[in-house]
Amino acid sequence: GVAGGSPPASPSWSDRWAGPCCLGCAHRGLPSKMTKREVNNVAVENAMWEACQKLRNEEVGKKLWNFMKRTWVTALSELKRDADAPGSPEERREHFAKAFISDTLWRLYQSTEHGTMDISSNDAEQLFINVLSRPRIFPAEAGGSLAPPPKPWKLILDVVEDTFLEVTDAKVKDHSGTKTKKRKPPSKKPPGKFGGGGGGGGSQRPP
């Protein structure tokens, strides 16, 4: 099991959805074997579960939990394959976090039939802050040895805001009959976009 035991289950969710207590277990609906496309780190999955449980809408929380497990693996896989990815631990952490956040929110948008995000930007920001502000949460290849980013991490606020703007634009195009594809995050972080180091204050918004 994870340090500190299993997370407490919210009363409204306890009978319908529970998070992991250990890797590879069959605990209250958790598959006994995780797929290769899902995260296989108990601490990471546990952080995602606890963050999603805090959302007011439990159905959205369950969706996001499943999406986050997959987008975490996708973001890491793309970071490893990308020959043009930044080299410093700080920049690699930013690169990974941006891809993880953006991909998760786009999957949520594309999963809805009525063209809404089903989550506010403030709730989305808090969700990713709760996951990414934990110590030693990032993969080793994405700045895992660094101290946790500041809380709140400005990068999270910026990426959530940018993604919500992109989704709004997509909704307009969808309603006008124009097919819209998800914009792939840039393979290399533009200079000065989120600043250096921990990604705190002093970041420059893109034009």
C-alpha positions as semicolon CSV with decimal commas, in nm:
position;residue;x (nm);y (nm);z (nm)
1;G;0,000;0,000;0,000
2;V;0,099;0,364;-0,020
3;A;0,254;0,552;0,270
4;G;-0,007;0,665;0,517
5;G;-0,260;0,405;0,406
6;S;-0,543;0,437;0,159
7;P;-0,694;0,784;0,109
8;P;-1,020;0,848;0,291
9;A;-1,322;0,802;0,068
10;S;-1,561;1,093;0,036
11;P;-1,903;0,992;0,175
12;S;-2,076;1,074;-0,153
13;W;-1,836;0,860;-0,355
14;S;-1,739;0,581;-0,116
15;D;-1,990;0,323;-0,235
16;R;-1,963;0,397;-0,605
17;W;-1,601;0,474;-0,674
18;A;-1,284;0,415;-0,477
19;G;-0,922;0,474;-0,562
20;P;-0,622;0,244;-0,551
21;C;-0,487;0,096;-0,232
22;C;-0,202;-0,095;-0,392
23;L;-0,060;-0,169;-0,735
24;G;-0,219;-0,460;-0,916
25;C;-0,498;-0,511;-0,665
26;A;-0,866;-0,551;-0,734
27;H;-1,000;-0,300;-0,486
28;R;-1,362;-0,191;-0,522
29;G;-1,375;-0,186;-0,898
30;L;-1,009;-0,110;-0,978
31;P;-0,887;-0,344;-1,255
32;S;-0,646;-0,607;-1,126
33;K;-0,406;-0,532;-1,411
34;M;-0,338;-0,181;-1,537
35;T;-0,301;-0,137;-1,911
36;K;0,029;-0,031;-2,058
37;R;-0,126;0,301;-2,152
38;E;-0,195;0,384;-1,788
39;V;0,035;0,513;-1,519
40;N;0,192;0,236;-1,310
41;N;0,311;0,445;-1,017
42;V;0,087;0,408;-0,713
43;A;0,184;0,745;-0,564
44;V;0,095;0,927;-0,888
45;E;-0,232;0,743;-0,935
46;N;-0,320;0,802;-0,571
47;A;-0,257;1,176;-0,609
48;M;-0,482;1,186;-0,915
49;W;-0,756;0,993;-0,734
50;E;-0,753;1,223;-0,432
51;A;-0,755;1,536;-0,650
52;C;-1,043;1,411;-0,864
53;Q;-1,245;1,311;-0,559
54;K;-1,252;1,674;-0,448
55;L;-1,450;1,778;-0,756
56;R;-1,817;1,853;-0,700
57;N;-1,929;1,643;-0,997
58;E;-1,835;1,280;-0,934
59;E;-1,897;1,170;-1,294
60;V;-1,654;1,434;-1,419
61;G;-1,411;1,326;-1,149
62;K;-1,423;0,964;-1,267
63;K;-1,371;1,074;-1,626
64;L;-1,075;1,291;-1,537
65;W;-0,915;1,021;-1,323
66;N;-0,919;0,782;-1,619
67;F;-0,799;1,049;-1,862
68;M;-0,516;1,163;-1,634
69;K;-0,379;0,811;-1,595
70;R;-0,346;0,790;-1,971
71;T;-0,230;1,142;-2,052
72;W;0,046;1,111;-1,789
73;V;0,189;0,812;-1,977
74;T;0,141;0,980;-2,314
75;A;0,315;1,301;-2,205
76;L;0,610;1,105;-2,068
77;S;0,637;0,885;-2,375
78;E;0,637;1,188;-2,606
79;L;0,896;1,363;-2,391
80;K;1,128;1,063;-2,412
81;R;1,087;1,034;-2,791
82;D;1,120;1,404;-2,869
83;A;1,476;1,475;-2,982
84;D;1,403;1,850;-2,963
85;A;1,266;1,843;-2,609
86;P;1,440;2,082;-2,366
87;G;1,739;1,948;-2,178
88;S;1,732;2,107;-1,834
89;P;1,526;1,937;-1,560
90;E;1,324;2,254;-1,503
91;E;1,231;2,292;-1,868
92;R;1,157;1,922;-1,908
93;R;0,921;1,941;-1,611
94;E;0,742;2,237;-1,766
95;H;0,723;2,063;-2,103
96;F;0,577;1,749;-1,947
97;A;0,328;1,936;-1,727
98;K;0,199;2,145;-2,015
99;A;0,136;1,839;-2,234
100;F;-0,029;1,651;-1,945
101;I;-0,265;1,936;-1,853
102;S;-0,361;2,032;-2,208
103;D;-0,421;1,675;-2,326
104;T;-0,633;1,593;-2,020
105;L;-0,861;1,894;-2,068
106;W;-0,898;1,832;-2,441
107;R;-0,998;1,472;-2,376
108;L;-1,260;1,592;-2,130
109;Y;-1,401;1,837;-2,384
110;Q;-1,405;1,580;-2,662
111;S;-1,581;1,327;-2,437
112;T;-1,889;1,544;-2,390
113;E;-2,182;1,541;-2,628
114;H;-2,307;1,887;-2,545
115;G;-1,984;2,079;-2,612
116;T;-1,900;2,191;-2,259
117;M;-1,601;2,126;-2,036
118;D;-1,816;2,022;-1,736
119;I;-1,558;2,186;-1,511
120;S;-1,472;2,548;-1,438
121;S;-1,126;2,686;-1,508
122;N;-1,080;2,749;-1,135
123;D;-1,164;2,388;-1,051
124;A;-0,933;2,268;-1,327
125;E;-0,650;2,480;-1,193
126;Q;-0,700;2,344;-0,842
127;L;-0,718;1,988;-0,973
128;F;-0,376;2,007;-1,139
129;I;-0,226;2,204;-0,850
130;N;-0,332;1,927;-0,612
131;V;-0,161;1,666;-0,829
132;L;0,153;1,844;-0,946
133;S;0,247;2,021;-0,623
134;R;0,326;1,697;-0,441
135;P;0,688;1,608;-0,362
136;R;0,856;1,360;-0,599
137;I;0,547;1,336;-0,816
138;F;0,716;1,402;-1,150
139;P;0,889;1,123;-1,344
140;A;1,268;1,112;-1,325
141;E;1,285;1,208;-1,693
142;A;1,073;1,518;-1,627
143;G;1,254;1,688;-1,341
144;G;1,159;1,432;-1,079
145;S;1,459;1,518;-0,863
146;L;1,360;1,885;-0,835
147;A;1,186;2,039;-0,536
148;P;0,808;2,072;-0,584
149;P;0,699;2,371;-0,795
150;P;0,548;2,669;-0,614
151;K;0,185;2,645;-0,510
152;P;0,008;2,771;-0,707
153;W;0,241;2,711;-1,000
154;K;0,189;2,984;-1,259
155;L;0,248;2,739;-1,541
156;I;-0,066;2,553;-1,440
157;L;-0,274;2,869;-1,439
158;D;-0,138;2,971;-1,780
159;V;-0,188;2,632;-1,947
160;V;-0,542;2,591;-1,811
161;E;-0,631;2,940;-1,931
162;D;-0,479;2,881;-2,275
163;T;-0,651;2,545;-2,315
164;F;-0,990;2,684;-2,215
165;L;-0,944;2,956;-2,478
166;E;-0,857;2,695;-2,739
167;V;-1,162;2,491;-2,643
168;T;-1,383;2,799;-2,670
169;D;-1,248;2,858;-3,020
170;A;-1,309;2,492;-3,106
171;K;-1,668;2,516;-2,983
172;V;-1,731;2,815;-3,211
173;K;-1,590;2,625;-3,508
174;D;-1,786;2,312;-3,418
175;H;-2,108;2,509;-3,406
176;S;-2,029;2,667;-3,741
177;G;-1,976;2,325;-3,898
178;T;-1,598;2,352;-3,925
179;K;-1,417;2,043;-3,805
180;T;-1,158;2,120;-3,541
181;K;-0,867;1,906;-3,434
182;K;-0,687;1,932;-3,104
183;R;-0,381;2,151;-3,132
184;K;-0,073;1,949;-3,045
185;P;0,146;2,114;-2,779
186;P;0,469;2,254;-2,926
187;S;0,757;2,010;-2,914
188;K;0,987;2,272;-2,771
189;K;0,906;2,535;-2,511
190;P;0,923;2,888;-2,659
191;P;1,197;3,091;-2,488
192;G;1,071;3,284;-2,187
193;K;0,716;3,157;-2,203
194;F;0,706;3,021;-1,853
195;G;1,035;3,150;-1,721
196;G;1,301;2,922;-1,576
197;G;1,352;2,730;-1,255
198;G;1,037;2,644;-1,067
199;G;0,810;2,822;-1,312
200;G;0,683;3,070;-1,058
201;G;0,647;3,444;-1,100
202;G;0,793;3,643;-1,382
203;S;0,659;3,427;-1,662
204;Q;0,581;3,594;-1,988
205;R;0,248;3,531;-2,156
206;P;0,274;3,428;-2,521
207;P;0,168;3,685;-2,777
